[in-house]
Amino acid sequence: MIFIFSIWILLAGLVVAGRPAQPRWQRTGALALAFLLSLTFLQTMGLFGPNAVAGDTTNYSPALIFALGVMVLAFFSAVLIAQRPPTPPSHVQIGSAVFAAVVGAYLMFVAVDHWWFFRGDDELNGWASPSAMGVKEVDCDFALARIEGDAIAYRCAHLFIFGRAYAHPFVPWPSYTPGTSIELKLKQDELMREAESNARAARSAESGGQP
């Protein structure tokens, strides 16, 4: 919920910064950021992606969100600097710019948080469905997952899962419950062994039982 609320705060800040009474550079910057925000939102909602996403397809939503955060923070920092004397201060503009700058920092943080969780070998990262796998100690239907030795670090998504079809879906902080599960790792290993066994049986059947 904080992620969506922050987007509304950013939109309000852009509306204030883009009013006709503001300097031209400010109106132009607000319009450019509104355009980038629209592209980021559409990408995050999957409207630019194909209907079927390959397992190794890159999810560009975190990169766009990070770039948006950098530009938002830089733009509204410039807006705040422009409010220094002798310019008559506008309390509405100062307040909206401060909140929007905080949103910019937040967007950068959630992108870095995503990359930090999915760090390392891509083969050790992904997502899982603990409830479908019959895992008792992880109570959720969808979780980001990263193998850590004999356990799996997970993040159970609450409300928002952006790019669910990608190998690395985006779940913004704090819309998840983190944890570590040995049982989830054991269940995953069991499913992998079963899949390998079925694959060997299928190959054997195709070859007429020949090794």
XYZ file of N, CA and C in Angstrom:
633
model
N 0.811 -1.201 0.000
C 0.000 0.000 0.000
C 0.852 1.263 0.000
N 1.999 1.212 0.673
C 2.887 2.376 0.711
C 3.369 2.718 -0.700
N 3.612 1.696 -1.512
C 4.092 1.935 -2.878
C 3.062 2.731 -3.677
N 1.809 2.336 -3.646
C 0.765 3.046 -4.386
C 0.554 4.440 -3.805
N 0.578 4.549 -2.474
C 0.416 5.854 -1.823
C 1.523 6.805 -2.246
N 2.741 6.286 -2.360
C 3.865 7.130 -2.767
C 3.682 7.633 -4.200
N 3.089 6.819 -5.075
C 2.835 7.249 -6.448
C 1.828 8.397 -6.463
N 0.818 8.332 -5.620
C -0.152 9.424 -5.537
C 0.503 10.703 -5.025
N 1.398 10.577 -4.049
C 2.129 11.749 -3.559
C 2.967 12.353 -4.677
N 3.620 11.496 -5.456
C 4.433 11.977 -6.567
C 3.567 12.693 -7.602
N 2.422 12.125 -7.927
C 1.524 12.771 -8.886
C 1.085 14.149 -8.404
N 0.769 14.255 -7.109
C 0.373 15.543 -6.549
C 1.516 16.546 -6.654
N 2.739 16.101 -6.366
C 3.897 16.981 -6.485
C 4.125 17.453 -7.904
N 3.911 16.567 -8.885
C 4.088 16.941 -10.284
C 3.019 17.935 -10.735
N 1.805 17.769 -10.225
C 0.736 18.711 -10.560
C 1.082 20.105 -10.050
N 1.566 20.181 -8.801
C 1.934 21.485 -8.228
C 3.114 22.084 -8.987
N 4.114 21.257 -9.299
C 5.306 21.759 -9.988
C 5.019 22.155 -11.429
N 3.978 21.597 -12.029
C 3.681 21.874 -13.425
C 2.599 22.907 -13.653
N 2.205 23.633 -12.622
C 1.183 24.662 -12.793
C 1.658 25.767 -13.739
N 0.734 26.410 -14.441
C 1.120 27.455 -15.411
C 1.938 28.587 -14.801
N 1.737 28.860 -13.507
C 2.447 29.975 -12.874
C 3.914 29.657 -12.594
N 4.315 28.398 -12.716
C 5.689 28.000 -12.410
C 6.608 28.330 -13.585
N 7.931 28.418 -13.305
C 8.890 28.680 -14.390
C 8.818 27.594 -15.471
N 9.259 27.959 -16.668
C 9.153 27.043 -17.803
C 9.944 25.766 -17.573
N 11.154 25.874 -17.015
C 11.980 24.685 -16.794
C 11.283 23.727 -15.838
N 10.553 24.299 -14.885
C 9.860 23.470 -13.902
C 8.668 22.759 -14.532
N 7.937 23.481 -15.371
C 6.789 22.867 -16.057
C 7.259 21.767 -17.006
N 8.354 22.033 -17.712
C 8.885 21.035 -18.640
C 9.369 19.790 -17.900
N 10.068 19.997 -16.783
C 10.552 18.867 -15.987
C 9.422 18.034 -15.420
N 8.380 18.706 -14.949
C 7.226 17.991 -14.399
C 6.537 17.158 -15.476
N 6.422 17.732 -16.684
C 5.796 16.998 -17.780
C 6.628 15.781 -18.179
N 7.956 15.945 -18.232
C 8.839 14.830 -18.592
C 8.752 13.718 -17.549
N 8.724 14.094 -16.278
C 8.624 13.083 -15.222
C 7.275 12.385 -15.245
N 6.216 13.124 -15.559
C 4.892 12.505 -15.667
C 4.881 11.466 -16.795
N 5.558 11.784 -17.899
C 5.650 10.844 -19.020
C 6.427 9.595 -18.614
N 7.572 9.791 -17.926
C 8.374 8.649 -17.476
C 7.608 7.814 -16.455
N 6.856 8.481 -15.585
C 6.037 7.764 -14.608
C 4.999 6.901 -15.315
N 4.397 7.418 -16.372
C 3.398 6.649 -17.130
C 4.028 5.420 -17.765
N 5.206 5.597 -18.380
C 5.893 4.462 -18.994
C 6.257 3.413 -17.945
N 6.752 3.880 -16.807
C 7.135 2.962 -15.731
C 5.932 2.188 -15.226
N 4.822 2.889 -15.052
C 3.604 2.228 -14.565
C 3.129 1.175 -15.561
N 3.123 1.516 -16.854
C 2.658 0.567 -17.865
C 3.571 -0.651 -17.945
N 4.897 -0.430 -17.838
C 5.840 -1.542 -17.852
C 5.649 -2.421 -16.623
N 5.476 -1.786 -15.468
C 5.305 -2.528 -14.223
C 4.033 -3.371 -14.247
N 2.985 -2.854 -14.886
C 1.729 -3.595 -14.994
C 1.778 -4.650 -16.096
N 2.903 -4.701 -16.849
C 3.069 -5.734 -17.854
C 2.415 -5.440 -19.183
N 2.029 -4.176 -19.434
C 1.334 -3.854 -20.673
C 2.264 -3.803 -21.876
N 3.581 -3.687 -21.642
C 4.535 -3.675 -22.739
C 5.144 -5.047 -23.001
N 4.864 -5.990 -22.116
C 5.472 -7.303 -22.248
C 4.646 -8.233 -23.110
N 5.246 -9.324 -23.596
C 4.501 -10.297 -24.388
C 3.545 -11.090 -23.511
N 2.587 -11.721 -24.143
C 1.620 -12.518 -23.384
C 2.304 -13.690 -22.683
N 3.286 -14.292 -23.347
C 4.048 -15.400 -22.767
C 5.485 -14.938 -22.562
N 5.944 -14.967 -21.313
C 7.276 -14.482 -20.968
C 8.205 -15.666 -20.782
N 9.341 -15.664 -21.464
C 10.327 -16.725 -21.298
C 10.937 -16.654 -19.908
N 11.407 -17.802 -19.449
C 11.927 -17.866 -18.085
C 13.123 -16.989 -17.827
N 13.911 -16.692 -18.870
C 15.103 -15.877 -18.679
C 14.901 -14.425 -19.113
N 13.657 -14.018 -19.370
C 13.383 -12.640 -19.779
C 13.620 -11.684 -18.620
N 14.298 -10.579 -18.900
C 14.620 -9.609 -17.858
C 13.399 -8.765 -17.510
N 13.172 -8.579 -16.225
C 12.116 -7.699 -15.744
C 12.717 -6.298 -15.580
N 12.349 -5.382 -16.478
C 12.941 -4.051 -16.477
C 12.251 -3.078 -15.512
N 11.219 -3.512 -14.836
C 10.486 -2.619 -13.934
C 11.381 -2.019 -12.846
N 12.215 -2.807 -12.145
C 13.069 -2.201 -11.112
C 14.031 -1.157 -11.666
N 14.582 -1.390 -12.869
C 15.502 -0.416 -13.460
C 14.779 0.889 -13.778
N 13.568 0.800 -14.327
C 12.792 1.999 -14.614
C 12.409 2.728 -13.337
N 12.058 1.972 -12.310
C 11.687 2.584 -11.032
C 12.886 3.284 -10.404
N 14.057 2.668 -10.491
C 15.259 3.298 -9.948
C 15.579 4.592 -10.713
N 15.506 4.535 -12.049
C 15.776 5.733 -12.856
C 14.765 6.834 -12.543
N 13.510 6.452 -12.382
C 12.485 7.430 -12.025
C 12.788 8.051 -10.670
N 13.214 7.238 -9.712
C 13.533 7.755 -8.389
C 14.678 8.750 -8.414
N 15.717 8.437 -9.199
C 16.861 9.355 -9.313
C 16.415 10.691 -9.890
N 15.628 10.647 -10.957
C 15.199 11.883 -11.614
C 14.236 12.681 -10.739
N 13.359 11.990 -10.042
C 12.425 12.675 -9.146
C 13.183 13.379 -8.022
N 14.135 12.685 -7.422
C 14.906 13.284 -6.337
C 15.696 14.488 -6.832
N 16.320 14.379 -7.997
C 17.100 15.483 -8.546
C 16.203 16.668 -8.902
N 15.059 16.383 -9.539
C 14.165 17.463 -9.967
C 13.603 18.236 -8.781
N 13.094 17.529 -7.792
C 12.465 18.228 -6.678
C 13.495 18.848 -5.735
N 14.712 18.348 -5.745
C 15.787 19.038 -5.031
C 16.055 20.389 -5.690
N 16.040 20.418 -7.043
C 16.212 21.680 -7.766
C 15.050 22.627 -7.502
N 13.838 22.081 -7.392
C 12.670 22.909 -7.083
C 12.822 23.544 -5.708
N 13.301 22.782 -4.740
C 13.492 23.321 -3.394
C 14.583 24.385 -3.372
N 15.651 24.160 -4.109
C 16.734 25.149 -4.170
C 16.224 26.457 -4.778
N 15.342 26.341 -5.768
C 14.796 27.529 -6.425
C 13.887 28.336 -5.511
N 13.467 27.736 -4.383
C 12.586 28.427 -3.453
C 13.349 29.275 -2.434
N 14.668 29.273 -2.528
C 15.458 30.057 -1.579
C 15.278 31.552 -1.846
N 15.480 32.399 -0.807
C 15.400 33.854 -1.002
C 16.363 34.281 -2.102
N 16.058 35.341 -2.876
C 14.926 36.271 -2.652
C 13.596 35.815 -3.236
N 13.510 34.569 -3.769
C 12.237 34.087 -4.304
C 11.217 33.952 -3.174
N 10.011 34.527 -3.326
C 8.989 34.392 -2.287
C 8.637 32.921 -2.085
N 8.768 32.403 -0.871
C 8.506 30.974 -0.649
C 7.032 30.615 -0.805
N 6.797 29.458 -1.406
C 5.441 28.918 -1.523
C 5.370 27.679 -0.631
N 4.563 27.760 0.404
C 4.485 26.636 1.347
C 3.928 25.376 0.680
N 2.979 25.569 -0.238
C 2.418 24.416 -0.953
C 3.495 23.758 -1.808
N 4.249 24.587 -2.529
C 5.285 24.043 -3.395
C 6.392 23.394 -2.579
N 6.800 24.032 -1.493
C 7.866 23.464 -0.660
C 7.419 22.135 -0.069
N 6.212 22.098 0.467
C 5.716 20.866 1.078
C 5.594 19.734 0.078
N 4.998 20.016 -1.094
C 4.839 18.971 -2.101
C 6.183 18.514 -2.640
N 7.141 19.442 -2.769
C 8.468 19.071 -3.280
C 9.221 18.203 -2.282
N 9.089 18.520 -0.990
C 9.758 17.709 0.035
C 9.216 16.286 0.029
N 7.902 16.153 0.018
C 7.294 14.817 0.010
C 7.646 14.056 -1.265
N 7.636 14.755 -2.410
C 7.963 14.091 -3.674
C 9.422 13.646 -3.696
N 10.327 14.460 -3.118
C 11.735 14.075 -3.052
C 11.911 12.824 -2.194
N 11.150 12.744 -1.102
C 11.186 11.543 -0.261
C 10.701 10.333 -1.051
N 9.677 10.527 -1.865
C 9.187 9.440 -2.724
C 10.278 8.997 -3.689
N 11.030 9.957 -4.246
C 12.133 9.605 -5.137
C 13.150 8.712 -4.458
N 13.507 9.061 -3.216
C 14.450 8.236 -2.451
C 13.854 6.858 -2.170
N 12.553 6.821 -1.881
C 11.877 5.538 -1.621
C 11.895 4.643 -2.857
N 11.637 5.217 -4.037
C 11.646 4.426 -5.271
C 13.031 3.844 -5.535
N 14.059 4.624 -5.275
C 15.417 4.109 -5.428
C 15.662 2.953 -4.458
N 15.176 3.102 -3.237
C 15.385 2.060 -2.225
C 14.702 0.754 -2.606
N 13.440 0.818 -3.073
C 12.727 -0.434 -3.373
C 13.380 -1.167 -4.544
N 13.950 -0.409 -5.496
C 14.646 -1.058 -6.612
C 15.915 -1.751 -6.126
N 16.691 -1.055 -5.285
C 17.916 -1.657 -4.736
C 17.572 -2.856 -3.861
N 16.492 -2.756 -3.102
C 16.044 -3.868 -2.257
C 15.712 -5.091 -3.102
N 15.090 -4.879 -4.241
C 14.775 -5.973 -5.172
C 16.062 -6.623 -5.690
N 16.994 -5.795 -6.151
C 18.254 -6.331 -6.698
C 19.061 -7.049 -5.627
N 19.025 -6.555 -4.400
C 19.787 -7.191 -3.326
C 19.244 -8.578 -3.029
N 17.929 -8.726 -3.054
C 17.362 -10.046 -2.778
C 17.720 -11.035 -3.871
N 17.683 -10.595 -5.126
C 17.962 -11.488 -6.251
C 19.433 -11.459 -6.674
N 20.296 -11.149 -5.746
C 21.727 -11.088 -6.044
C 22.265 -12.500 -6.295
N 23.430 -12.543 -6.956
C 24.088 -13.827 -7.158
C 23.600 -14.560 -8.392
N 23.787 -15.862 -8.369
C 23.471 -16.732 -9.509
C 21.966 -16.751 -9.762
N 21.561 -16.478 -11.010
C 20.136 -16.482 -11.349
C 19.499 -17.843 -11.152
N 20.295 -18.909 -11.241
C 19.743 -20.251 -11.072
C 19.326 -20.521 -9.624
N 19.809 -19.696 -8.699
C 19.465 -19.858 -7.286
C 18.331 -18.936 -6.861
N 17.829 -18.125 -7.789
C 16.798 -17.145 -7.476
C 15.559 -17.395 -8.310
N 14.425 -16.975 -7.782
C 13.186 -17.101 -8.537
C 11.986 -16.906 -7.625
N 10.958 -17.685 -7.846
C 9.776 -17.608 -6.996
C 9.203 -19.002 -6.805
N 8.350 -19.134 -5.824
C 7.764 -20.440 -5.494
C 6.340 -20.248 -4.999
N 5.601 -21.341 -4.973
C 4.242 -21.342 -4.439
C 4.190 -22.301 -3.255
N 4.535 -21.819 -2.057
C 4.634 -22.699 -0.879
C 3.351 -23.484 -0.582
N 2.208 -22.844 -0.716
C 0.956 -23.542 -0.397
C 0.712 -24.691 -1.369
N 0.991 -24.473 -2.670
C 0.808 -25.532 -3.655
C 1.805 -26.657 -3.457
N 2.965 -26.340 -2.891
C 3.998 -27.343 -2.649
C 3.768 -28.094 -1.345
N 2.782 -27.648 -0.560
C 2.484 -28.314 0.703
C 3.427 -27.958 1.834
N 4.031 -26.770 1.755
C 4.945 -26.325 2.806
C 4.134 -25.756 3.959
N 4.310 -26.310 5.148
C 3.511 -25.920 6.301
C 3.999 -24.623 6.936
N 5.328 -24.422 6.979
C 5.866 -23.300 7.748
C 5.896 -21.979 6.977
N 5.508 -21.989 5.713
C 5.439 -20.758 4.921
C 3.997 -20.590 4.473
N 3.299 -19.653 5.074
C 1.862 -19.507 4.858
C 1.574 -18.435 3.804
N 1.771 -18.779 2.542
C 1.419 -17.860 1.454
C 1.338 -18.632 0.143
N 0.662 -18.040 -0.822
C 0.488 -18.679 -2.128
C 1.624 -18.360 -3.089
N 2.265 -17.195 -2.894
C 3.317 -16.756 -3.812
C 4.438 -16.126 -3.009
N 5.668 -16.546 -3.315
C 6.814 -16.015 -2.580
C 8.026 -15.890 -3.492
N 8.729 -14.780 -3.381
C 10.046 -14.683 -3.991
C 10.961 -15.627 -3.234
N 11.918 -16.238 -3.918
C 12.743 -17.267 -3.272
C 14.189 -17.161 -3.728
N 15.096 -17.389 -2.772
C 16.529 -17.428 -3.070
C 17.162 -18.532 -2.235
N 17.864 -19.454 -2.898
C 18.495 -20.566 -2.193
C 19.707 -20.067 -1.416
N 19.747 -20.415 -0.146
C 20.873 -20.081 0.726
C 21.317 -21.346 1.448
N 22.192 -22.116 0.823
C 22.662 -23.357 1.435
C 21.559 -24.385 1.536
N 21.254 -24.810 2.781
C 20.236 -25.836 3.013
C 18.857 -25.244 3.246
N 18.703 -23.968 3.032
C 17.414 -23.312 3.250
C 17.113 -22.378 2.079
N 15.906 -21.839 2.088
C 15.490 -20.862 1.086
C 15.022 -19.596 1.789
N 15.632 -18.484 1.439
C 15.144 -17.188 1.911
C 13.951 -16.808 1.035
N 12.881 -16.372 1.657
C 11.667 -16.077 0.896
C 11.080 -14.731 1.309
N 10.230 -14.226 0.436
C 9.446 -13.028 0.724
C 8.021 -13.298 0.262
N 7.119 -13.485 1.207
C 5.721 -13.726 0.877
C 5.060 -12.405 0.495
N 4.555 -12.325 -0.731
C 3.936 -11.094 -1.219
C 2.582 -10.871 -0.553
N 2.282 -9.611 -0.241
C 1.008 -9.260 0.386
C -0.036 -8.887 -0.662
N 0.155 -7.725 -1.298
C -0.856 -7.200 -2.211
C -0.386 -7.126 -3.654
N 0.853 -6.667 -3.847
C 1.300 -6.337 -5.193
C 2.403 -7.270 -5.659
N 2.197 -7.846 -6.846
C 3.221 -8.663 -7.508
C 3.300 -8.154 -8.942
N 4.336 -7.401 -9.240
C 4.484 -6.824 -10.575
C 5.416 -7.699 -11.404
N 4.964 -8.077 -12.598
C 5.765 -8.949 -13.452
C 5.786 -10.371 -12.945
N 4.638 -10.877 -12.582
C 4.565 -12.211 -11.975
C 5.096 -13.302 -12.907
N 4.971 -13.099 -14.221
C 5.395 -14.128 -15.173
C 6.913 -14.171 -15.341
N 7.612 -13.129 -14.875
C 9.064 -13.102 -15.016
C 9.732 -14.005 -13.974
N 10.992 -14.345 -14.233
C 11.746 -15.151 -13.270
C 11.966 -14.387 -11.972
N 12.079 -13.048 -12.074
C 12.301 -12.206 -10.896
C 11.176 -11.177 -10.788
N 10.023 -11.556 -10.261
C 8.922 -10.604 -10.101
C 9.315 -9.479 -9.141
N 8.640 -8.356 -9.279
C 8.928 -7.198 -8.438
C 7.853 -7.052 -7.373
N 8.268 -7.137 -6.106
C 7.373 -6.940 -4.967
C 7.980 -5.827 -4.115
N 7.406 -4.620 -4.151
C 8.031 -3.480 -3.478
C 7.931 -3.564 -1.957
N 9.011 -3.133 -1.300
C 8.990 -2.997 0.158
C 7.962 -1.961 0.549
N 7.179 -2.184 1.613
C 7.230 -3.326 2.547
C 6.101 -4.318 2.309
N 5.713 -4.532 1.058
C 4.558 -5.373 0.757
C 4.912 -6.858 0.727
N 5.704 -7.289 1.697
C 6.045 -8.706 1.789
C 6.453 -9.055 3.213
N 6.386 -10.351 3.506
C 6.854 -10.873 4.797
C 8.070 -11.747 4.535
N 9.251 -11.355 5.040
C 10.465 -12.132 4.769
C 10.635 -13.287 5.751
N 11.435 -14.254 5.368
C 11.735 -15.370 6.250
C 12.695 -16.341 5.582
N 13.023 -17.412 6.315
C 13.894 -18.471 5.809
C 13.267 -19.810 6.150
N 13.278 -20.734 5.210
C 12.614 -22.016 5.410
C 13.479 -23.167 4.909
N 13.722 -24.128 5.803
C 14.394 -25.364 5.413
C 13.406 -26.304 4.731
N 12.162 -26.308 5.237
C 11.137 -27.183 4.660
C 10.882 -26.842 3.193
N 10.874 -25.555 2.860
C 10.661 -25.141 1.476
C 11.776 -25.664 0.578
N 13.005 -25.645 1.076
C 14.137 -26.158 0.302
C 14.000 -27.668 0.107
N 13.594 -28.399 1.153
C 13.425 -29.836 1.045
C 12.329 -30.195 0.042
N 11.234 -29.436 0.069
C 10.142 -29.680 -0.875
C 10.591 -29.399 -2.308
N 11.357 -28.335 -2.476
C 11.838 -28.014 -3.813
C 12.771 -29.104 -4.339
N 13.679 -29.572 -3.480
C 14.585 -30.649 -3.889
C 13.812 -31.909 -4.253
N 12.764 -32.191 -3.489
C 11.944 -33.367 -3.763
C 11.257 -33.255 -5.122
N 10.732 -32.068 -5.424
C 10.074 -31.859 -6.716
C 11.075 -31.936 -7.872
N 12.292 -31.442 -7.643
C 13.322 -31.514 -8.677
C 13.711 -32.956 -8.961
N 13.859 -33.755 -7.901
C 14.197 -35.176 -8.098
C 13.072 -35.896 -8.836
N 11.840 -35.571 -8.493
C 10.701 -36.206 -9.145
C 10.648 -35.814 -10.629
N 10.933 -34.536 -10.925
C 10.924 -34.081 -12.321
C 12.026 -34.759 -13.122
N 13.206 -34.899 -12.525
C 14.302 -35.580 -13.213
C 13.984 -37.044 -13.457
N 13.343 -37.686 -12.483
C 12.968 -39.088 -12.633
C 11.943 -39.258 -13.751
N 10.963 -38.355 -13.804
C 9.959 -38.423 -14.863
C 10.585 -38.177 -16.235
N 11.550 -37.251 -16.277
C 12.219 -36.965 -17.547
C 13.007 -38.174 -18.034
N 13.689 -38.866 -17.113
C 14.436 -40.068 -17.494
C 13.497 -41.163 -17.970
N 12.353 -41.303 -17.297
C 11.381 -42.321 -17.699
C 10.821 -42.022 -19.085
N 10.590 -40.729 -19.362
C 10.063 -40.357 -20.676
C 11.084 -40.630 -21.770
N 12.355 -40.321 -21.490
C 13.397 -40.582 -22.489
C 13.560 -42.078 -22.729
N 13.427 -42.837 -21.657
C 13.546 -44.292 -21.789
C 12.396 -44.849 -22.611
N 11.201 -44.320 -22.405
C 10.043 -44.795 -23.156
C 10.191 -44.455 -24.639
N 10.724 -43.268 -24.932
C 10.895 -42.862 -26.317
C 11.937 -43.713 -27.041
N 12.933 -44.173 -26.288
C 13.996 -44.975 -26.905
C 13.676 -46.483 -26.880
N 12.475 -46.816 -26.465
C 12.051 -48.200 -26.449
C 12.703 -49.001 -25.348
N 13.040 -48.315 -24.250
C 13.622 -49.006 -23.118
C 15.089 -49.204 -23.231
N 15.723 -48.726 -24.316
C 17.166 -48.866 -24.470
C 17.869 -47.812 -23.608
N 18.977 -48.134 -22.998
C 19.711 -47.162 -22.173
C 20.286 -46.054 -23.036
